[in-house]
PDB file of C-alpha atoms and ligand atoms in Angstrom:
ATOM      1  CA  MET A   1      15.174   2.479  -0.631  1.00 79.00           C
ATOM      2  CA  LEU A   2      12.529   4.309   1.267  1.00 89.00           C
ATOM      3  CA  LEU A   3       9.268   2.531   1.767  1.00 94.00           C
ATOM      4  CA  SER A   4       7.134   5.470   2.798  1.00 97.00           C
ATOM      5  CA  ASN A   5       6.575   9.219   2.210  1.00 98.00           C
ATOM      6  CA  TYR A   6       4.398  11.587   3.965  1.00 98.00           C
ATOM      7  CA  HIS A   7       5.117  14.651   2.452  1.00 98.00           C
ATOM      8  CA  THR A   8       3.173  15.144  -1.080  1.00 98.00           C
ATOM      9  CA  HIS A   9       1.293  18.137  -2.264  1.00 98.00           C
ATOM     10  CA  THR A  10      -1.106  18.465  -4.932  1.00 98.00           C
ATOM     11  CA  SER A  11      -2.077  20.962  -7.822  1.00 98.00           C
ATOM     12  CA  ARG A  12      -4.534  22.531  -5.386  1.00 98.00           C
ATOM     13  CA  CYS A  13      -1.883  24.563  -4.014  1.00 98.00           C
ATOM     14  CA  GLY A  14      -1.119  26.430  -7.064  1.00 98.00           C
ATOM     15  CA  HIS A  15       2.542  25.449  -7.095  1.00 98.00           C
ATOM     16  CA  ALA A  16       2.361  21.673  -7.846  1.00 98.00           C
ATOM     17  CA  SER A  17       1.713  19.688 -11.009  1.00 98.00           C
ATOM     18  CA  GLY A  18       0.081  16.624 -11.693  1.00 98.00           C
ATOM     19  CA  GLU A  19      -3.280  14.804 -10.832  1.00 98.00           C
ATOM     20  CA  ASP A  20      -3.607  13.219  -7.517  1.00 98.00           C
ATOM     21  CA  GLU A  21      -3.687   9.571  -9.383  1.00 98.00           C
ATOM     22  CA  ASP A  22      -0.380  10.760 -10.941  1.00 98.00           C
ATOM     23  CA  TYR A  23       1.488  10.795  -7.749  1.00 98.00           C
ATOM     24  CA  VAL A  24      -0.244   7.360  -6.383  1.00 98.00           C
ATOM     25  CA  LEU A  25       1.140   5.528  -9.615  1.00 98.00           C
ATOM     26  CA  GLU A  26       4.356   7.109  -9.298  1.00 98.00           C
ATOM     27  CA  ALA A  27       4.950   5.995  -5.772  1.00 98.00           C
ATOM     28  CA  LEU A  28       3.604   2.632  -6.830  1.00 97.00           C
ATOM     29  CA  GLY A  29       6.227   2.473  -9.629  1.00 96.00           C
ATOM     30  CA  HIS A  30       9.191   3.685  -7.033  1.00 95.00           C
ATOM     31  CA  GLY A  31       7.979   0.632  -4.552  1.00 95.00           C
ATOM     32  CA  TYR A  32       6.462   2.808  -1.865  1.00 97.00           C
ATOM     33  CA  ARG A  33       4.176   1.184   0.096  1.00 97.00           C
ATOM     34  CA  TYR A  34       2.804   4.153   2.014  1.00 98.00           C
ATOM     35  CA  LEU A  35       2.091   7.322   0.646  1.00 98.00           C
ATOM     36  CA  GLY A  36       0.891  10.499   2.510  1.00 98.00           C
ATOM     37  CA  PHE A  37      -0.902  13.431   1.046  1.00 98.00           C
ATOM     38  CA  SER A  38      -0.028  16.384   2.929  1.00 98.00           C
ATOM     39  CA  ASP A  39      -1.008  19.363   0.819  1.00 98.00           C
ATOM     40  CA  HIS A  40      -0.822  22.886   2.236  1.00 98.00           C
ATOM     41  CA  ALA A  41      -3.570  23.373   4.582  1.00 98.00           C
ATOM     42  CA  MET A  42      -7.100  24.949   3.001  1.00 98.00           C
ATOM     43  CA  LEU A  43      -8.112  27.241   5.848  1.00 98.00           C
ATOM     44  CA  PRO A  44     -11.688  28.550   6.099  1.00 98.00           C
ATOM     45  CA  GLY A  45     -11.193  32.487   6.175  1.00 97.00           C
ATOM     46  CA  PHE A  46      -7.590  32.684   5.074  1.00 97.00           C
ATOM     47  CA  SER A  47      -6.641  32.943   1.358  1.00 97.00           C
ATOM     48  CA  GLU A  48      -3.097  32.615  -0.052  1.00 97.00           C
ATOM     49  CA  PRO A  49      -2.917  32.563  -4.068  1.00 97.00           C
ATOM     50  CA  TYR A  50      -0.272  30.238  -5.168  1.00 97.00           C
ATOM     51  CA  LYS A  51       0.703  28.960  -1.553  1.00 97.00           C
ATOM     52  CA  ARG A  52      -2.185  27.095  -0.582  1.00 98.00           C
ATOM     53  CA  GLY A  53      -5.396  26.106  -2.378  1.00 98.00           C
ATOM     54  CA  GLU A  54      -8.821  27.847  -1.273  1.00 98.00           C
ATOM     55  CA  TYR A  55     -10.932  26.232   1.067  1.00 98.00           C
ATOM     56  CA  SER A  56     -13.548  25.951  -1.339  1.00 98.00           C
ATOM     57  CA  LEU A  57     -11.153  23.214  -2.742  1.00 98.00           C
ATOM     58  CA  PHE A  58     -10.937  21.322   0.847  1.00 98.00           C
ATOM     59  CA  GLN A  59     -14.009  18.891   0.095  1.00 98.00           C
ATOM     60  CA  ASP A  60     -12.573  17.850  -3.387  1.00 98.00           C
ATOM     61  CA  TYR A  61      -9.247  17.101  -1.944  1.00 98.00           C
ATOM     62  CA  VAL A  62     -10.816  14.816   0.449  1.00 98.00           C
ATOM     63  CA  LEU A  63     -12.966  13.071  -2.049  1.00 98.00           C
ATOM     64  CA  SER A  64     -10.150  12.630  -4.407  1.00 98.00           C
ATOM     65  CA  ILE A  65      -7.652  11.196  -2.047  1.00 98.00           C
ATOM     66  CA  SER A  66     -10.396   9.324  -0.290  1.00 98.00           C
ATOM     67  CA  SER A  67     -11.244   7.382  -3.493  1.00 98.00           C
ATOM     68  CA  LEU A  68      -7.693   6.731  -4.321  1.00 98.00           C
ATOM     69  CA  LYS A  69      -7.347   5.136  -0.870  1.00 98.00           C
ATOM     70  CA  GLU A  70     -10.297   2.725  -1.841  1.00 98.00           C
ATOM     71  CA  LYS A  71      -8.875   1.962  -5.536  1.00 98.00           C
ATOM     72  CA  TYR A  72      -5.513   1.007  -4.614  1.00 98.00           C
ATOM     73  CA  LYS A  73      -6.327  -0.586  -1.384  1.00 97.00           C
ATOM     74  CA  GLY A  74      -3.927  -3.595  -1.132  1.00 97.00           C
ATOM     75  CA  GLN A  75      -1.231  -2.254  -3.632  1.00 98.00           C
ATOM     76  CA  ILE A  76      -0.348   1.063  -1.339  1.00 98.00           C
ATOM     77  CA  GLU A  77      -1.724   2.587   1.666  1.00 98.00           C
ATOM     78  CA  ILE A  78      -2.578   6.000   1.385  1.00 98.00           C
ATOM     79  CA  TYR A  79      -3.194   8.620   4.030  1.00 98.00           C
ATOM     80  CA  LEU A  80      -4.819  12.116   3.830  1.00 98.00           C
ATOM     81  CA  GLY A  81      -3.343  14.741   5.683  1.00 98.00           C
ATOM     82  CA  PHE A  82      -2.338  18.394   5.928  1.00 98.00           C
ATOM     83  CA  GLU A  83       0.962  20.281   6.041  1.00 98.00           C
ATOM     84  CA  ALA A  84      -0.171  23.119   8.301  1.00 98.00           C
ATOM     85  CA  GLU A  85       1.451  26.147  10.067  1.00 98.00           C
ATOM     86  CA  SER A  86       1.431  26.818  13.924  1.00 98.00           C
ATOM     87  CA  PHE A  87      -1.586  28.969  13.726  1.00 98.00           C
ATOM     88  CA  PRO A  88      -2.853  28.457  17.374  1.00 98.00           C
ATOM     89  CA  ASP A  89      -6.492  30.228  16.279  1.00 98.00           C
ATOM     90  CA  TYR A  90      -6.757  27.351  13.851  1.00 98.00           C
ATOM     91  CA  PHE A  91      -5.935  24.651  16.425  1.00 98.00           C
ATOM     92  CA  PRO A  92      -9.528  23.756  17.094  1.00 98.00           C
ATOM     93  CA  PHE A  93     -10.173  23.526  13.353  1.00 98.00           C
ATOM     94  CA  TYR A  94      -7.283  21.082  12.915  1.00 98.00           C
ATOM     95  CA  LYS A  95      -8.249  19.229  15.904  1.00 98.00           C
ATOM     96  CA  GLU A  96     -11.906  18.761  14.642  1.00 98.00           C
ATOM     97  CA  LEU A  97     -10.399  17.393  11.284  1.00 98.00           C
ATOM     98  CA  LEU A  98      -8.300  14.880  13.018  1.00 98.00           C
ATOM     99  CA  ASP A  99     -10.905  13.734  15.617  1.00 98.00           C
ATOM    100  CA  ASN A 100     -13.675  13.248  13.123  1.00 98.00           C
ATOM    101  CA  HIS A 101     -11.078  11.293  10.874  1.00 97.00           C
ATOM    102  CA  VAL A 102     -11.499  13.769   7.908  1.00 98.00           C
ATOM    103  CA  LEU A 103      -7.775  13.804   8.091  1.00 98.00           C
ATOM    104  CA  ASP A 104      -5.598  10.955   8.891  1.00 98.00           C
ATOM    105  CA  TYR A 105      -2.713  13.308  10.163  1.00 98.00           C
ATOM    106  CA  MET A 106      -0.945  16.441  10.002  1.00 98.00           C
ATOM    107  CA  ILE A 107       2.819  17.480   9.387  1.00 98.00           C
ATOM    108  CA  LEU A 108       4.142  20.808  10.806  1.00 98.00           C
ATOM    109  CA  GLY A 109       5.390  23.187   8.320  1.00 98.00           C
ATOM    110  CA  ASN A 110       6.183  26.474  10.459  1.00 98.00           C
ATOM    111  CA  HIS A 111       6.379  28.599   7.274  1.00 98.00           C
ATOM    112  CA  MET A 112       5.024  31.929   8.890  1.00 98.00           C
ATOM    113  CA  ALA A 113       2.910  33.616  11.450  1.00 98.00           C
ATOM    114  CA  ILE A 114      -0.149  35.333  11.582  1.00 98.00           C
ATOM    115  CA  ASP A 115      -1.814  37.701  13.780  1.00 97.00           C
ATOM    116  CA  ARG A 116      -5.556  37.186  15.168  1.00 96.00           C
ATOM    117  CA  ASP A 117      -6.728  39.285  12.227  1.00 97.00           C
ATOM    118  CA  LYS A 118      -4.702  36.718   9.952  1.00 97.00           C
ATOM    119  CA  ASN A 119      -2.230  39.166   8.756  1.00 97.00           C
ATOM    120  CA  ILE A 120       1.043  37.757   8.105  1.00 97.00           C
ATOM    121  CA  VAL A 121       3.457  39.196  10.417  1.00 97.00           C
ATOM    122  CA  ALA A 122       6.536  37.186   9.875  1.00 98.00           C
ATOM    123  CA  ARG A 123       7.828  34.633   6.939  1.00 98.00           C
ATOM    124  CA  PHE A 124      10.419  32.353   8.552  1.00 98.00           C
ATOM    125  CA  ALA A 125      12.071  31.916   5.180  1.00 97.00           C
ATOM    126  CA  ASN A 126      13.734  35.120   5.485  1.00 97.00           C
ATOM    127  CA  ILE A 127      14.319  35.660   9.300  1.00 97.00           C
ATOM    128  CA  THR A 128      16.301  39.188   9.714  1.00 95.00           C
ATOM    129  CA  SER A 129      15.872  39.486  13.585  1.00 96.00           C
ATOM    130  CA  PRO A 130      16.620  37.468  16.641  1.00 97.00           C
ATOM    131  CA  SER A 131      12.795  38.120  17.798  1.00 98.00           C
ATOM    132  CA  GLN A 132      11.544  36.354  14.558  1.00 98.00           C
ATOM    133  CA  LEU A 133      13.933  33.575  15.013  1.00 98.00           C
ATOM    134  CA  TYR A 134      12.419  33.229  18.617  1.00 98.00           C
ATOM    135  CA  LEU A 135       8.851  33.632  17.469  1.00 98.00           C
ATOM    136  CA  TYR A 136       9.605  30.316  15.127  1.00 98.00           C
ATOM    137  CA  LYS A 137      10.644  28.726  18.332  1.00 98.00           C
ATOM    138  CA  ASP A 138       7.671  29.444  20.204  1.00 98.00           C
ATOM    139  CA  LEU A 139       5.175  28.583  17.213  1.00 98.00           C
ATOM    140  CA  ALA A 140       6.806  25.432  16.896  1.00 98.00           C
ATOM    141  CA  LEU A 141       6.840  24.529  20.463  1.00 98.00           C
ATOM    142  CA  LYS A 142       3.150  25.042  20.516  1.00 98.00           C
ATOM    143  CA  ALA A 143       2.755  22.858  17.768  1.00 98.00           C
ATOM    144  CA  ILE A 144       4.579  20.438  18.929  1.00 98.00           C
ATOM    145  CA  SER A 145       2.879  20.016  22.248  1.00 98.00           C
ATOM    146  CA  SER A 146      -0.418  20.401  20.788  1.00 98.00           C
ATOM    147  CA  HIS A 147      -0.578  16.661  19.655  1.00 95.00           C
ATOM    148  CA  LEU A 148      -2.131  17.600  16.181  1.00 98.00           C
ATOM    149  CA  PHE A 149       1.134  17.021  14.138  1.00 98.00           C
ATOM    150  CA  SER A 150       2.925  13.611  13.529  1.00 98.00           C
ATOM    151  CA  ILE A 151       6.144  15.232  11.757  1.00 98.00           C
ATOM    152  CA  PHE A 152       8.117  18.100  11.985  1.00 98.00           C
ATOM    153  CA  ALA A 153       8.647  18.950   8.154  1.00 98.00           C
ATOM    154  CA  HIS A 154      11.840  20.942   7.429  1.00 98.00           C
ATOM    155  CA  PRO A 155      12.356  21.898  11.095  1.00 98.00           C
ATOM    156  CA  ASP A 156      15.451  24.172  10.384  1.00 98.00           C
ATOM    157  CA  TYR A 157      13.468  26.160   7.852  1.00 98.00           C
ATOM    158  CA  PHE A 158      14.448  28.949   9.864  1.00 98.00           C
ATOM    159  CA  MET A 159      17.849  28.823   8.744  1.00 98.00           C
ATOM    160  CA  ALA A 160      16.806  29.391   4.884  1.00 97.00           C
ATOM    161  CA  ASN A 161      18.289  32.765   5.095  1.00 95.00           C
ATOM    162  CA  ILE A 162      20.633  32.818   8.205  1.00 97.00           C
ATOM    163  CA  GLU A 163      24.431  32.795   7.557  1.00 95.00           C
ATOM    164  CA  ASN A 164      25.841  31.543  10.514  1.00 95.00           C
ATOM    165  CA  PHE A 165      24.398  29.295  13.092  1.00 97.00           C
ATOM    166  CA  ASP A 166      25.110  31.268  16.184  1.00 97.00           C
ATOM    167  CA  SER A 167      24.409  30.744  19.689  1.00 98.00           C
ATOM    168  CA  ASP A 168      20.513  31.906  19.144  1.00 98.00           C
ATOM    169  CA  CYS A 169      20.083  29.504  16.525  1.00 98.00           C
ATOM    170  CA  LYS A 170      21.627  26.451  18.475  1.00 98.00           C
ATOM    171  CA  LYS A 171      19.441  27.490  21.572  1.00 98.00           C
ATOM    172  CA  VAL A 172      16.568  27.487  19.404  1.00 98.00           C
ATOM    173  CA  SER A 173      17.598  24.158  17.616  1.00 98.00           C
ATOM    174  CA  LYS A 174      17.890  22.291  21.129  1.00 98.00           C
ATOM    175  CA  GLU A 175      14.702  23.196  22.462  1.00 98.00           C
ATOM    176  CA  ILE A 176      12.822  22.388  19.336  1.00 98.00           C
ATOM    177  CA  ILE A 177      14.713  18.890  19.239  1.00 98.00           C
ATOM    178  CA  GLU A 178      14.158  18.250  22.857  1.00 98.00           C
ATOM    179  CA  ALA A 179      10.095  18.794  22.628  1.00 98.00           C
ATOM    180  CA  CYS A 180       9.987  16.677  19.210  1.00 98.00           C
ATOM    181  CA  ILE A 181      11.889  13.992  21.778  1.00 98.00           C
ATOM    182  CA  ALA A 182       9.503  14.688  24.254  1.00 98.00           C
ATOM    183  CA  HIS A 183       6.435  14.152  21.895  1.00 98.00           C
ATOM    184  CA  ASP A 184       7.931  11.282  19.909  1.00 97.00           C
ATOM    185  CA  ILE A 185       7.621  13.565  16.610  1.00 98.00           C
ATOM    186  CA  PRO A 186      10.328  12.852  13.957  1.00 98.00           C
ATOM    187  CA  LEU A 187      12.122  15.587  12.316  1.00 98.00           C
ATOM    188  CA  GLU A 188      12.427  15.535   8.801  1.00 98.00           C
ATOM    189  CA  VAL A 189      15.066  15.525   6.302  1.00 98.00           C
ATOM    190  CA  ASN A 190      13.672  17.651   3.411  1.00 98.00           C
ATOM    191  CA  MET A 191      14.123  16.568   0.031  1.00 97.00           C
ATOM    192  CA  ALA A 192      12.966  20.084  -1.638  1.00 96.00           C
ATOM    193  CA  GLY A 193      15.382  21.961   0.028  1.00 96.00           C
ATOM    194  CA  ILE A 194      18.120  19.144  -1.175  1.00 96.00           C
ATOM    195  CA  ARG A 195      16.526  19.070  -4.889  1.00 94.00           C
ATOM    196  CA  THR A 196      16.930  22.951  -5.161  1.00 92.00           C
ATOM    197  CA  GLY A 197      20.514  22.211  -4.814  1.00 94.00           C
ATOM    198  CA  LYS A 198      23.452  24.349  -3.056  1.00 96.00           C
ATOM    199  CA  ARG A 199      23.175  27.920  -3.320  1.00 95.00           C
ATOM    200  CA  MET A 200      25.064  30.597  -1.692  1.00 96.00           C
ATOM    201  CA  ILE A 201      23.556  32.121   1.623  1.00 95.00           C
ATOM    202  CA  GLY A 202      25.541  34.948   2.560  1.00 92.00           C
ATOM    203  CA  ARG A 203      29.163  33.777   1.846  1.00 93.00           C
ATOM    204  CA  LYS A 204      28.174  29.974   2.388  1.00 92.00           C
ATOM    205  CA  LYS A 205      27.131  27.733  -0.151  1.00 96.00           C
ATOM    206  CA  ARG A 206      24.814  25.222   1.125  1.00 97.00           C
ATOM    207  CA  TYR A 207      21.500  23.542   1.001  1.00 97.00           C
ATOM    208  CA  ILE A 208      18.649  26.400   2.223  1.00 96.00           C
ATOM    209  CA  TYR A 209      17.493  23.209   4.556  1.00 97.00           C
ATOM    210  CA  PRO A 210      18.418  20.428   5.611  1.00 98.00           C
ATOM    211  CA  THR A 211      21.441  22.046   7.631  1.00 98.00           C
ATOM    212  CA  ASP A 212      24.700  20.500   8.843  1.00 98.00           C
ATOM    213  CA  GLU A 213      24.822  22.429  12.077  1.00 98.00           C
ATOM    214  CA  PHE A 214      20.908  21.654  12.810  1.00 98.00           C
ATOM    215  CA  PHE A 215      21.181  17.673  11.742  1.00 98.00           C
ATOM    216  CA  GLN A 216      24.679  17.487  14.046  1.00 98.00           C
ATOM    217  CA  LEU A 217      22.340  18.216  17.121  1.00 98.00           C
ATOM    218  CA  VAL A 218      19.427  16.209  16.166  1.00 98.00           C
ATOM    219  CA  SER A 219      22.187  13.047  15.770  1.00 98.00           C
ATOM    220  CA  LYS A 220      23.887  13.980  19.237  1.00 98.00           C
ATOM    221  CA  TYR A 221      20.428  14.065  20.873  1.00 98.00           C
ATOM    222  CA  LYS A 222      19.711  10.859  18.766  1.00 98.00           C
ATOM    223  CA  ALA A 223      16.192  12.070  17.690  1.00 98.00           C
ATOM    224  CA  LYS A 224      14.112  10.133  15.645  1.00 98.00           C
ATOM    225  CA  CYS A 225      14.070  11.566  11.436  1.00 98.00           C
ATOM    226  CA  VAL A 226      12.094  10.768   8.761  1.00 98.00           C
ATOM    227  CA  ILE A 227      12.997  11.784   4.917  1.00 98.00           C
ATOM    228  CA  GLY A 228      10.202  13.841   3.275  1.00 98.00           C
ATOM    229  CA  CYS A 229       9.985  13.967  -0.413  1.00 97.00           C
ATOM    230  CA  ASP A 230       7.875  17.381  -0.316  1.00 98.00           C
ATOM    231  CA  ALA A 231       6.793  16.424  -4.000  1.00 98.00           C
ATOM    232  CA  HIS A 232       5.303  18.877  -6.009  1.00 98.00           C
ATOM    233  CA  ALA A 233       5.351  16.939  -9.105  1.00 98.00           C
ATOM    234  CA  PRO A 234       4.749  13.316  -9.554  1.00 98.00           C
ATOM    235  CA  GLU A 235       8.060  12.609 -10.883  1.00 97.00           C
ATOM    236  CA  GLN A 236       9.645  13.561  -7.766  1.00 97.00           C
ATOM    237  CA  LEU A 237       8.459  10.844  -5.978  1.00 96.00           C
ATOM    238  CA  SER A 238      10.721   8.840  -7.789  1.00 92.00           C
ATOM    239  CA  SER A 239      13.659  11.004  -8.046  1.00 87.00           C
ATOM    240  CA  ASP A 240      16.623   8.613  -7.332  1.00 86.00           C
ATOM    241  CA  ALA A 241      19.239  11.444  -7.350  1.00 89.00           C
ATOM    242  CA  GLY A 242      16.984  13.301  -4.499  1.00 91.00           C
ATOM    243  CA  GLU A 243      16.542  10.164  -2.515  1.00 93.00           C
ATOM    244  CA  PHE A 244      20.357   9.418  -2.857  1.00 94.00           C
ATOM    245  CA  LEU A 245      21.523  12.801  -1.553  1.00 96.00           C
ATOM    246  CA  ALA A 246      18.814  12.575   1.437  1.00 97.00           C
ATOM    247  CA  VAL A 247      19.953   9.421   2.801  1.00 96.00           C
ATOM    248  CA  GLU A 248      23.575  10.424   1.839  1.00 97.00           C
ATOM    249  CA  PHE A 249      23.111  13.452   4.363  1.00 97.00           C
ATOM    250  CA  ALA A 250      21.426  11.341   7.145  1.00 98.00           C
ATOM    251  CA  LYS A 251      24.167   8.933   6.825  1.00 98.00           C
ATOM    252  CA  LYS A 252      26.865  11.548   7.158  1.00 97.00           C
ATOM    253  CA  HIS A 253      25.041  12.848  10.259  1.00 98.00           C
ATOM    254  CA  ASN A 254      24.194   9.226  11.458  1.00 98.00           C
ATOM    255  CA  LEU A 255      20.868  10.485  11.854  1.00 98.00           C
ATOM    256  CA  VAL A 256      18.429   7.735  13.376  1.00 98.00           C
ATOM    257  CA  LEU A 257      15.973   7.211  10.475  1.00 97.00           C
ATOM    258  CA  VAL A 258      12.400   5.644  10.763  1.00 96.00           C
ATOM    259  CA  ASP A 259      10.536   4.822   7.614  1.00 93.00           C
ATOM    260  CA  LYS A 260       6.794   3.682   8.291  1.00 94.00           C
ATOM    261  CA  LEU A 261       5.229   5.730  11.190  1.00 96.00           C
ATOM    262  CA  ASP A 262       2.952   3.887  13.322  1.00 93.00           C
ATOM    263  CA  THR A 263       1.707   7.227  14.837  1.00 94.00           C
ATOM    264  CA  ILE A 264      -0.045   7.686  11.060  1.00 95.00           C
ATOM    265  CA  GLN A 265      -2.947   5.511  10.592  1.00 92.00           C
ATOM    266  CA  GLN A 266      -5.603   5.212   7.981  1.00 89.00           C
ATOM    267  CA  HIS A 267      -9.306   6.293   8.635  1.00 85.00           C
TER     268      HIS A 267
HETATM  269 ZN1   ZN B 301       4.618  23.888  -1.363  1.00 66.82          ZN
HETATM  270 ZN1   ZN B 302       5.428  20.542   1.703  1.00 66.82          ZN
END
């Protein structure tokens, strides 16, 4: 049984359900000792309805999770974080939140790229060219070496719409895994991808992520991994089926799993 989950969303993002406290109660019931909230980053000057909460909700997020930290002290250790993209123009903002202990930690969710005017220039769930794949890698490496992120969530997100793990995919994967090892950032086996079930991607039936080819490499490198629930509803925190399949996936690939992360601390 897992003791920790560092990948939990809240209803503020517009595509998750339940009250913040429901997630805590569900986690307590399931026996978690460490629960990290990592809702989609709410960013000043960047609005993305139904994908992330408006920046105006950020203060409420901080206050709500902070009060739950206090209320459940001694029962469960709660951390406050963000799942954020590698938006280099926002790195100073991320750094400020961490340095000032507004947030305890951040996880990297490399979903998309934006330009200087904050227009979305690539969505990595739907990569259609090698240049987009290499942009995914470049942004990932920038984030990994920034010391802002404690976990790389669904690191093989780029495979969501790619049928064949070709030589470019292999090259990108290797560089990502090597960087994660160098910076001691665990790679996440993402339970949301598993919960979605296997589906046809081109002619192959598989999870959108995690993918066998990527985690075979992770295993070869003996890189650290975590299982992330990526909960968008409280009951997903106690989904035995999801957890079983994630653990089975990790066992199949002989992954080095870490549970409690010392790099994530309460502030
Ligand atoms: Zn989400
Ligand atoms: Zn997530």
